[in-house]
CSV table of C-alpha atoms and ligand atoms in Angstrom, one decimal:
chain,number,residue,atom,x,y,z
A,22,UNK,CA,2.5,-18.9,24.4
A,23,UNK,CA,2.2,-15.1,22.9
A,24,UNK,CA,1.6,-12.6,25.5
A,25,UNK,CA,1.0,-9.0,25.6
A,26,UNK,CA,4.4,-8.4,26.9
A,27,UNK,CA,6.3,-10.0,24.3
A,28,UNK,CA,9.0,-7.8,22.0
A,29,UNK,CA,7.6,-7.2,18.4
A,30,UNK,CA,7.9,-5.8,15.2
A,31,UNK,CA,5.8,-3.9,12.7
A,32,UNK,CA,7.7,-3.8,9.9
A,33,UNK,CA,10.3,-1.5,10.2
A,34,UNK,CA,10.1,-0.8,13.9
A,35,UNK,CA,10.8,-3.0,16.9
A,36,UNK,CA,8.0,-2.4,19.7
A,37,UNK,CA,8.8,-3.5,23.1
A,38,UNK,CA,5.2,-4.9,23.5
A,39,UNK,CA,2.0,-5.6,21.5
A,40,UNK,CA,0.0,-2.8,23.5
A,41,UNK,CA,-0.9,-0.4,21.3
A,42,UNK,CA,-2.4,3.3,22.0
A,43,UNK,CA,-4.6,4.1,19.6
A,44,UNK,CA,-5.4,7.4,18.1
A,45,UNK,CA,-7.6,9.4,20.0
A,46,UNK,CA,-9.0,12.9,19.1
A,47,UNK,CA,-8.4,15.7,22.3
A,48,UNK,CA,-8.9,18.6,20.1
A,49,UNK,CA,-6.3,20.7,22.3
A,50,UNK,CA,-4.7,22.3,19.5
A,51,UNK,CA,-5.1,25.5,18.4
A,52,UNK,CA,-4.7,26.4,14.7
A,53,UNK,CA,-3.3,23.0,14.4
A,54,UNK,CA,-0.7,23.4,16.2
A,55,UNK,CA,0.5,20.8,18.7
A,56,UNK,CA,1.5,22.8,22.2
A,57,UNK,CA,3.5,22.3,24.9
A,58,UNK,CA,1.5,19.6,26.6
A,59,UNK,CA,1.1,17.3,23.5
A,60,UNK,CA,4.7,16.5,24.7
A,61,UNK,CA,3.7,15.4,27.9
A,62,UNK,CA,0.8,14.3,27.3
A,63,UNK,CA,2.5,11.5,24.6
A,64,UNK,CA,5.9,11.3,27.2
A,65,UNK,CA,3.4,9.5,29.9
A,66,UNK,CA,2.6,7.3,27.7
A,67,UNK,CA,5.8,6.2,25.9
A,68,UNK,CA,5.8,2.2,27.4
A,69,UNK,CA,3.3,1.5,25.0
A,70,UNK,CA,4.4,-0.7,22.3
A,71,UNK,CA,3.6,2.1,19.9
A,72,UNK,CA,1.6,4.9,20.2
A,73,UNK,CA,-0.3,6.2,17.4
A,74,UNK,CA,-1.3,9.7,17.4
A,75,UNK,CA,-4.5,11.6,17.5
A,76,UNK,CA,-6.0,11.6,13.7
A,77,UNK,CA,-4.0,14.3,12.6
A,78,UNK,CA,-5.2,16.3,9.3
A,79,UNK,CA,-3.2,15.9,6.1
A,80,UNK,CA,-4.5,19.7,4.3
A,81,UNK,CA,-6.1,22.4,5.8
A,82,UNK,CA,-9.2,20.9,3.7
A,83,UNK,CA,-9.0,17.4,5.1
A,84,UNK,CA,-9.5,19.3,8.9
A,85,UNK,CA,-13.9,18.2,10.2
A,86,UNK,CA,-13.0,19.4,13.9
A,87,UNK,CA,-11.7,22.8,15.8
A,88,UNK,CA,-8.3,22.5,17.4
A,89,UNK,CA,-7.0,19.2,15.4
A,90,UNK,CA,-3.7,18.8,15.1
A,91,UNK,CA,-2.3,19.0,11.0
A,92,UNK,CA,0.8,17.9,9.5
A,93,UNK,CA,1.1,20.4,6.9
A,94,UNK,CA,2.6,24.0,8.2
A,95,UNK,CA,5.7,24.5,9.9
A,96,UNK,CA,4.7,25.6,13.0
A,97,UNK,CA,2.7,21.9,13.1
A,98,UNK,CA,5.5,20.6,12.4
A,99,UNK,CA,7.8,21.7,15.0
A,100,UNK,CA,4.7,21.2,17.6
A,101,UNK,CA,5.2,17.7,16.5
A,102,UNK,CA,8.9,17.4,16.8
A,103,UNK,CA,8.6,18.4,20.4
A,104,UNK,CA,6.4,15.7,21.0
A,105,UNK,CA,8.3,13.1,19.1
A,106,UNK,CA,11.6,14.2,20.6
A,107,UNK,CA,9.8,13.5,24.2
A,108,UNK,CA,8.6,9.8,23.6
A,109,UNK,CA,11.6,8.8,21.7
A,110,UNK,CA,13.8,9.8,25.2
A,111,UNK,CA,11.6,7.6,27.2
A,112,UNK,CA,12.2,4.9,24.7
A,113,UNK,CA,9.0,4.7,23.1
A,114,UNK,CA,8.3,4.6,19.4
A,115,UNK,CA,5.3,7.2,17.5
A,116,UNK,CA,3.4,7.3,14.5
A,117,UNK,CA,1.0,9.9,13.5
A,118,UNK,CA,-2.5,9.2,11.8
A,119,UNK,CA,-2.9,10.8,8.5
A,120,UNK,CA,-6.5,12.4,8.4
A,121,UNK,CA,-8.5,13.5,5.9
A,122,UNK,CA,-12.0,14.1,6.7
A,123,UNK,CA,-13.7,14.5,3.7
A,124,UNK,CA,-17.5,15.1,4.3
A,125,UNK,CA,-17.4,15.3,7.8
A,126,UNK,CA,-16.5,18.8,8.2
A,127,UNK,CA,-18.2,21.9,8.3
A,128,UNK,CA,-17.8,24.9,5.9
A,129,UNK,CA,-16.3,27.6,9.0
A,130,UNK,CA,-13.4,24.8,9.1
A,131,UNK,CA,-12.7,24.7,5.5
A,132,UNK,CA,-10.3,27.2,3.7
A,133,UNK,CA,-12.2,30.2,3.0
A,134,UNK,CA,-15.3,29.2,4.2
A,135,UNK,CA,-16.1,26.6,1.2
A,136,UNK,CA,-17.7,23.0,0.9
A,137,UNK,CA,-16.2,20.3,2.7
A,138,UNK,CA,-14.9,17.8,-0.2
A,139,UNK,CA,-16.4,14.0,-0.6
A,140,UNK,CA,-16.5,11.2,-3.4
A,141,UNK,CA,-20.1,12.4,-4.2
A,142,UNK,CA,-22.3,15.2,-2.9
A,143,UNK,CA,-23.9,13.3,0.1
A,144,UNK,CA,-24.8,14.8,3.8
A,145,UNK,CA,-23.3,12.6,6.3
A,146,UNK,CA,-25.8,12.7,9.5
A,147,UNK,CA,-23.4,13.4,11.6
A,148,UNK,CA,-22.3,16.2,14.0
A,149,UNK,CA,-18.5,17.7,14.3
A,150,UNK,CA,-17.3,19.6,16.8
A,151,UNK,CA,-16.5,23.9,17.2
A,152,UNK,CA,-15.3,25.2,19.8
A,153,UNK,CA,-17.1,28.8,20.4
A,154,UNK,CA,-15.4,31.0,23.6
A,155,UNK,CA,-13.7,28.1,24.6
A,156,UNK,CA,-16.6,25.3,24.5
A,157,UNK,CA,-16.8,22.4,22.8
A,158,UNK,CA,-20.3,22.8,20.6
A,159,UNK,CA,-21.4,19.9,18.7
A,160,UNK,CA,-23.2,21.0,14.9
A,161,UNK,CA,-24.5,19.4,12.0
A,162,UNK,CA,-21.9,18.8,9.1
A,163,UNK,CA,-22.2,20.8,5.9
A,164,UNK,CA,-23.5,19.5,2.8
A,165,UNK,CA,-20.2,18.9,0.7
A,166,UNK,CA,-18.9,18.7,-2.9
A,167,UNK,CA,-18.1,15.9,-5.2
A,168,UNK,CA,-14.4,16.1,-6.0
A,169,UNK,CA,-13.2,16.5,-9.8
A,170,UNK,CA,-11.9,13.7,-11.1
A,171,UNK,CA,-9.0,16.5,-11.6
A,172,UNK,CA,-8.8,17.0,-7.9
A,173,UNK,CA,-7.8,13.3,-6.7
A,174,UNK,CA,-4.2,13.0,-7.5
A,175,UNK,CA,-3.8,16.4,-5.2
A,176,UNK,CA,-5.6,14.7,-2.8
A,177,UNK,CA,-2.9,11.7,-3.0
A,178,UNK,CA,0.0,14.2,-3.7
A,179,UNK,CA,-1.3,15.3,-0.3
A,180,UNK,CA,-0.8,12.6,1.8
A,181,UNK,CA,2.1,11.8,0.3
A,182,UNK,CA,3.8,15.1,1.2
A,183,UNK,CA,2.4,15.2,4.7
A,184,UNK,CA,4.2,11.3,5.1
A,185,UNK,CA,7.5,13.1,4.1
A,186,UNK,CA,6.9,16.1,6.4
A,187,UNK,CA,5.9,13.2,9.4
A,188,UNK,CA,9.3,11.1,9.0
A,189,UNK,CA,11.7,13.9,7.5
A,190,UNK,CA,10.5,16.7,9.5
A,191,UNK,CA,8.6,15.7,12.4
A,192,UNK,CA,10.5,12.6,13.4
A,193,UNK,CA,7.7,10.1,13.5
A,194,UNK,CA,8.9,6.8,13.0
A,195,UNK,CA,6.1,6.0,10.7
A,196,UNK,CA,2.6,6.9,9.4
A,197,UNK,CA,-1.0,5.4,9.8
A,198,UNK,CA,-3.2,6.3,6.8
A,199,UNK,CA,-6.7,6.8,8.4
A,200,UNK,CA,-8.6,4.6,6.1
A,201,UNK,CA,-11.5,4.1,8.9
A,202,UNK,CA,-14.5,5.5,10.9
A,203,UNK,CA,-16.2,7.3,7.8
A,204,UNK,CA,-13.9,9.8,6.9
A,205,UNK,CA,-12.6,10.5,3.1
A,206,UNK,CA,-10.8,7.1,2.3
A,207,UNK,CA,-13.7,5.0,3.8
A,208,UNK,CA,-16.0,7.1,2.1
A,209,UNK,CA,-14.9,5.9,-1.3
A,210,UNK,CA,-14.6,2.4,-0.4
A,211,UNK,CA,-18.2,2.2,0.7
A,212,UNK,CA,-21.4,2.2,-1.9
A,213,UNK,CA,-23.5,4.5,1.0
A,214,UNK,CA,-21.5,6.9,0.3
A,215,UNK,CA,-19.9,6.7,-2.7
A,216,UNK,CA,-22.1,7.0,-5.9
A,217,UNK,CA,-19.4,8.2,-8.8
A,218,UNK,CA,-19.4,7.1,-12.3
A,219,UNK,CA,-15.9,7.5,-13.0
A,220,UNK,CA,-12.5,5.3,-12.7
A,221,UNK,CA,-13.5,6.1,-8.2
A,222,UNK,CA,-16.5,4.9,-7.7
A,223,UNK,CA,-19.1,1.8,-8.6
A,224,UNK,CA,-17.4,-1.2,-8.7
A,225,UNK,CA,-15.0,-2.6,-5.4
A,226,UNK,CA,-11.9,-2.2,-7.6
A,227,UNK,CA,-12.9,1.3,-8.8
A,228,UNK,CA,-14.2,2.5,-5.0
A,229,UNK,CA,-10.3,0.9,-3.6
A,230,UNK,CA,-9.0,2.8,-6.0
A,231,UNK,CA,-8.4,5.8,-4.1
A,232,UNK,CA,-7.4,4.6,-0.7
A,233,UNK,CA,-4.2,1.9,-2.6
A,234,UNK,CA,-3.3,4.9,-5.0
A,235,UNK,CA,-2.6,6.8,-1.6
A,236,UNK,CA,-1.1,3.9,0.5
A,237,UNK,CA,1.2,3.1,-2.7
A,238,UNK,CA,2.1,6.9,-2.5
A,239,UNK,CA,2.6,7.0,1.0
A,240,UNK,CA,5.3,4.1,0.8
A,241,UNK,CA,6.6,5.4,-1.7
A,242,UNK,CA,7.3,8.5,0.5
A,243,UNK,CA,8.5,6.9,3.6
A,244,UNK,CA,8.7,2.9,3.2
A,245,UNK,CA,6.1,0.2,3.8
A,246,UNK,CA,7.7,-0.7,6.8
A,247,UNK,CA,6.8,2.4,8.3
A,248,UNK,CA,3.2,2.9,7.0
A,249,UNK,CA,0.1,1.2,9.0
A,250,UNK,CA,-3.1,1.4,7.8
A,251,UNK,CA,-6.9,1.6,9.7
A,252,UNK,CA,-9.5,0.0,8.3
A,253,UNK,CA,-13.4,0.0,9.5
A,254,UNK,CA,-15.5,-2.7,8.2
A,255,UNK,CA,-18.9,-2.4,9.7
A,256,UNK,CA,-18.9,0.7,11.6
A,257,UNK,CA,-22.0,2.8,11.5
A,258,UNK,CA,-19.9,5.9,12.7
A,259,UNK,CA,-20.3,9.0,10.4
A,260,UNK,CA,-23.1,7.3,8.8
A,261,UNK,CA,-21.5,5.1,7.1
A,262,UNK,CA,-23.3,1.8,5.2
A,263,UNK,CA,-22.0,-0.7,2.3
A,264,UNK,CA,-24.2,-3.1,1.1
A,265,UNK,CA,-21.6,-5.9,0.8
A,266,UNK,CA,-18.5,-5.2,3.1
A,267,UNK,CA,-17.0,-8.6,3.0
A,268,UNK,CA,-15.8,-8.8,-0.7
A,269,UNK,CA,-15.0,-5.4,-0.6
A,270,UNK,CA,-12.4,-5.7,2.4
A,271,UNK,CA,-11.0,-8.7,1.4
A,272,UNK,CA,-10.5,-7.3,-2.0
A,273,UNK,CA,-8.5,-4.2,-0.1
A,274,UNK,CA,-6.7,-6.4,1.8
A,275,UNK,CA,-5.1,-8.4,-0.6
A,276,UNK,CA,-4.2,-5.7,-2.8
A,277,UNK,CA,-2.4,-4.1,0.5
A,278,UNK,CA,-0.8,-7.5,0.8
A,279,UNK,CA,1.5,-6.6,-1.9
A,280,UNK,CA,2.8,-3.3,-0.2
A,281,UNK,CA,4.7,-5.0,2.3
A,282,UNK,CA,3.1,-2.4,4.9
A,283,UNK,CA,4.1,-2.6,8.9
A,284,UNK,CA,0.5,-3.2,10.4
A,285,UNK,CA,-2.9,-3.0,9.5
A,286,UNK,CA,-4.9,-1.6,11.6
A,287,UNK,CA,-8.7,-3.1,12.2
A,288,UNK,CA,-11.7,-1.4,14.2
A,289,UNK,CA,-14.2,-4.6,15.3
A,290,UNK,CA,-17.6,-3.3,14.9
A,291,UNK,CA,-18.8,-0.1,15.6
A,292,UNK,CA,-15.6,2.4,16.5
A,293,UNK,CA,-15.7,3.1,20.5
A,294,UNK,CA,-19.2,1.1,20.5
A,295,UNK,CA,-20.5,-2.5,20.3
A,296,UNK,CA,-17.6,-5.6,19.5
A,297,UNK,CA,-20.7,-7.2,17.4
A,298,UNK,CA,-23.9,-5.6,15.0
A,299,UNK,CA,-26.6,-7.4,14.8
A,300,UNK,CA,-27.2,-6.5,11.0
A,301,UNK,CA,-23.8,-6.2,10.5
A,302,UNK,CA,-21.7,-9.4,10.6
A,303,UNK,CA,-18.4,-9.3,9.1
A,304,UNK,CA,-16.1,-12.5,9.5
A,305,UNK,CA,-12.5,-11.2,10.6
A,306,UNK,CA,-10.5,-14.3,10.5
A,307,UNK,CA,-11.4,-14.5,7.1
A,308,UNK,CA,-10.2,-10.8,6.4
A,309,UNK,CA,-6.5,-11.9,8.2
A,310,UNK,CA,-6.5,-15.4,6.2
A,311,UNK,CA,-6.8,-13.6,2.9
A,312,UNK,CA,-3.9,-10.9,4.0
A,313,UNK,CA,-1.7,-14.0,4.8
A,314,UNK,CA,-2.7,-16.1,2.0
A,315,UNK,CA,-1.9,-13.1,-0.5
A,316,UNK,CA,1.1,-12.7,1.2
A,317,UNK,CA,0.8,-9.8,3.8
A,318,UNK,CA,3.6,-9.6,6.3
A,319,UNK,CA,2.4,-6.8,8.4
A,320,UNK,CA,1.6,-6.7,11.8
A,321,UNK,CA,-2.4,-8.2,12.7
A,322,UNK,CA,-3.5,-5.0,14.7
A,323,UNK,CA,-6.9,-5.6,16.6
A,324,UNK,CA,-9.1,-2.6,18.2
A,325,UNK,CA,-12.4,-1.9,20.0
A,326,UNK,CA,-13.3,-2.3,23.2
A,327,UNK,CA,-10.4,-4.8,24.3
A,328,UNK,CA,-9.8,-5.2,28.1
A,329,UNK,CA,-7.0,-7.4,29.2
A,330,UNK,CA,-8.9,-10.8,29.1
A,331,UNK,CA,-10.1,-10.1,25.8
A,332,UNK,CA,-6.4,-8.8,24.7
A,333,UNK,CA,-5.0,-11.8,26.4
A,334,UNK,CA,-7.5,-14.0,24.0
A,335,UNK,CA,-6.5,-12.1,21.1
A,336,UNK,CA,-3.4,-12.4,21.2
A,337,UNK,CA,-3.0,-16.2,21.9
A,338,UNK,CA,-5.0,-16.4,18.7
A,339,UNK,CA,-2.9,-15.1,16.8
A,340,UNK,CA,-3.5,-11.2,16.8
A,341,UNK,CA,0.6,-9.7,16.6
A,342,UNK,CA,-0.8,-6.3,18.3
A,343,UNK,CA,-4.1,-4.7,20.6
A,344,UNK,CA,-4.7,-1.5,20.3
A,345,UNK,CA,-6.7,0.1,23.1
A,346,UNK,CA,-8.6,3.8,23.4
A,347,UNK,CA,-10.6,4.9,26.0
A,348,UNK,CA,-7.8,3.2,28.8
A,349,UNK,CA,-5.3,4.7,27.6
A,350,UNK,CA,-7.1,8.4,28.1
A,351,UNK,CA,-7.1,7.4,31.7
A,352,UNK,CA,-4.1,5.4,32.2
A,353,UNK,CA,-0.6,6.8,30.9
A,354,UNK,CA,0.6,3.9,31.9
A,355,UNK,CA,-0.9,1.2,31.1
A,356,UNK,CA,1.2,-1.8,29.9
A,357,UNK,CA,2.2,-1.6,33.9
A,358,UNK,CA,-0.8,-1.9,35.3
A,359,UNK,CA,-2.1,-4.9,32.6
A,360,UNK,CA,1.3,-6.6,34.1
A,361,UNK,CA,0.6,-6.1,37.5
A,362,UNK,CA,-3.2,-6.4,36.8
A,363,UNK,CA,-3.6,-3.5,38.7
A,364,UNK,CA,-7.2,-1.2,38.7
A,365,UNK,CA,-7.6,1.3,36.0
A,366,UNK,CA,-8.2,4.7,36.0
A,367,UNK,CA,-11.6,5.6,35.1
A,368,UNK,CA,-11.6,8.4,31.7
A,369,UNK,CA,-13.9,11.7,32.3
A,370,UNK,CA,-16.2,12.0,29.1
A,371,UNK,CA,-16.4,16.0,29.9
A,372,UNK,CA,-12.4,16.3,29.2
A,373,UNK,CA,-12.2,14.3,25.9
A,374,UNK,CA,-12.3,16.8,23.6
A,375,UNK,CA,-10.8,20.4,24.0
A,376,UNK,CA,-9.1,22.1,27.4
A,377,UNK,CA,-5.5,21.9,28.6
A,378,UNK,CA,-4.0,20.0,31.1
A,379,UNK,CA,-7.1,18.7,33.1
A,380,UNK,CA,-8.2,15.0,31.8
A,381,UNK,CA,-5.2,15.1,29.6
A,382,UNK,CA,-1.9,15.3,31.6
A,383,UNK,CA,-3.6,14.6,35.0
A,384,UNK,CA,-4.2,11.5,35.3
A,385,UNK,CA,-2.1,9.6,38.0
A,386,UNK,CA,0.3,6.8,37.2
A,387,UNK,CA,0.5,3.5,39.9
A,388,UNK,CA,3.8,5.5,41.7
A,389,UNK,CA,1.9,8.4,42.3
B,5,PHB,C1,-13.6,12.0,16.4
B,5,PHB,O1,-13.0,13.1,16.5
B,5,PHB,O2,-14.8,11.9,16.9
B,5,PHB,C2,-13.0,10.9,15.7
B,5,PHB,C3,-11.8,11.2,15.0
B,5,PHB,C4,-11.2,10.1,14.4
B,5,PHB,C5,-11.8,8.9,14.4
B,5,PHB,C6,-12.9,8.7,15.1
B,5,PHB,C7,-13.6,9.7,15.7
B,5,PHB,O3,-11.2,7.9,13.7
């Protein structure tokens, strides 16, 4: 029988468990530059099976939050190598999430002050986050722009080049494209958000288009079998609606069946919220049958809300990898305490987003 514990592989790289960290915004760093405790902060945590960084932004326009990390200036760069060079002496194995925000972003964010960029020219009611003298404020996002048709294959040039910088510069073993949670890529797939008349938008195949012409870029860059992907079916987060999700993720998945890819990456319901929505059901198992039946070889990663009971399940059914969030705020280490079934730390909302050490690097392991 499958067990959390078990060695495992997501494509290209050999895990030494199927617990996942999964990304988790801190907003600790300053003009998008990882610092000094990044590398701690990641170190503790390095027995995870693979940890998957922070949502990390791919262009200065693809930043919707103050002190996110980026991937696309030197001195982010070597932030990063820091932090990779740290986990990767404790054994442990890192991705980084490749972030664009699109819409959710605010114009004092965006280079020179201009219109956060989105497949069509649509509010999101939503809040991002500043940080004025220090404190975390939470504001409306700005009203943004339709891209150009012109604009898109910079966009996918983007990503592609931030991959490269990741695995060549950085020295992440691989890449997650953030496909999820209502930001740019998920903003295309869905019909809520997405109301363009050209080859990106209207029909599933058009309103894909964008996310597999960056996926295909992305391996491309750095091999499938380093690239995950983070897909978001149902969730309401960042406003986000589609008036027929389960054709339209099944069509994505299949057509990322064919880019041999190390994981994919699914949030269950609504991101950091409820496993189930009432008016939102979305069959899963059928989502992962239509991956295997087209021939998808990646790693089945699950997410939201798993404790170890409900990992435990997961697994024995068939799920190759758990992510889990909020725990892993609290509890650096983790995959010891699920194997000694020991308590859990308990995460401090007020520390999740911005400061230093405190609610960050602070919190105890079982030996201390
Ligand atoms: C957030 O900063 O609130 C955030 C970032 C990335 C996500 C979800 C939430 O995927």
């Amino acid at each position: 029988m499958p067990t959390l514990f078990d060695t495992n592989k997501a494509g290209d790289l050999a895990l030494a468990n199927r617990i996942v960290m999964a990304p988790l915004t801190r907003n600790r760093s300053p003009n998008a530059i990882p610092t000094d405790i990044a590398q701690i902060y990641y170190g503790q945590r390095a027995s995870a099976g693979l940890l998957i960084t922070e949502a990390t932004a791919v262009s200065h326009q693809g930043q919707g939050y103050a002190d996110v990390p980026g991937l696309y200036g030197s001195e982010q760069l070597d932030g990063w190598k820091k932090v990779t060079h740290a986990v990767h002496e404790k054994g442990g194995k890192i991705v980084v999430q490749l972030w664009h925000v699109g819409r959710v972003s605010h114009t004092r964010l965006q280079p020179d002050g201009g219109k956060p960029v989105a497949p069509s020219a649509i509010t999101a009611k939503t809040k991002t986050v500043l940080i004025e003298d220090g404190v975390p404020t939470f504001v409306e996002t700005s009203e943004p722009r339709a891209l150009t048709s012109e604009e898109i294959p910079g966009i996918v040039h983007t990503f592609a080049a931030a991959a490269r910088n990741a695995v060549e510069t950085a020295g992440f073993d691989g890449v997650e494209i953030h496909g999820a949670n209502g930001y740019l890529l998920d903003q295309f797939l869905k019909n809520g958000s997405n109301q363009r008349i050209d080859d990106y938008g209207g029909s599933i195949q058009n309103r894909a288009r964008l996310l597999l012409e960056i996926t295909r870029a992305v391996t491309d860059a750095v091999g499938g079998g380093r690239t995950g992907i983070r897909l978001s079916p149902v969730t309401p987060a960042n406003d986000m609606h589609d008036t027929d999700p389960q054709p339209l993720f099944e069509y994505v998945i299949k057509q990322l069946a064919t880019l041999n890819l190390a994981y994919v990456h699914i949030i269950e319901g609504a991101t950091g919220g409820p496993r189930e929505i009432d008016d939102r059901p979305f069959d899963y198992a059928a989502l992962k049958a239509a991956y295997r039946k087209a021939g998808g070889k990646g790693a089945w990663m699950v997410n939201n809300g798993y404790d170890q009971a409900l990992a435990e399940k997961a697994v024995a059914d068939g799920a190759d990898l758990v992510a889990f969030g909020k725990p892993y705020i609290a509890n650096p280490d983790l995959v010891e305490r699920l194997r000694v079934s020991a308590p859990l730390n308990i995460p401090d909302k007020a520390t999740f987003y911005g400061g230093r050490e405190k609610g960050y690097t602070d919190y105890p392991a079982l030996s201390n």
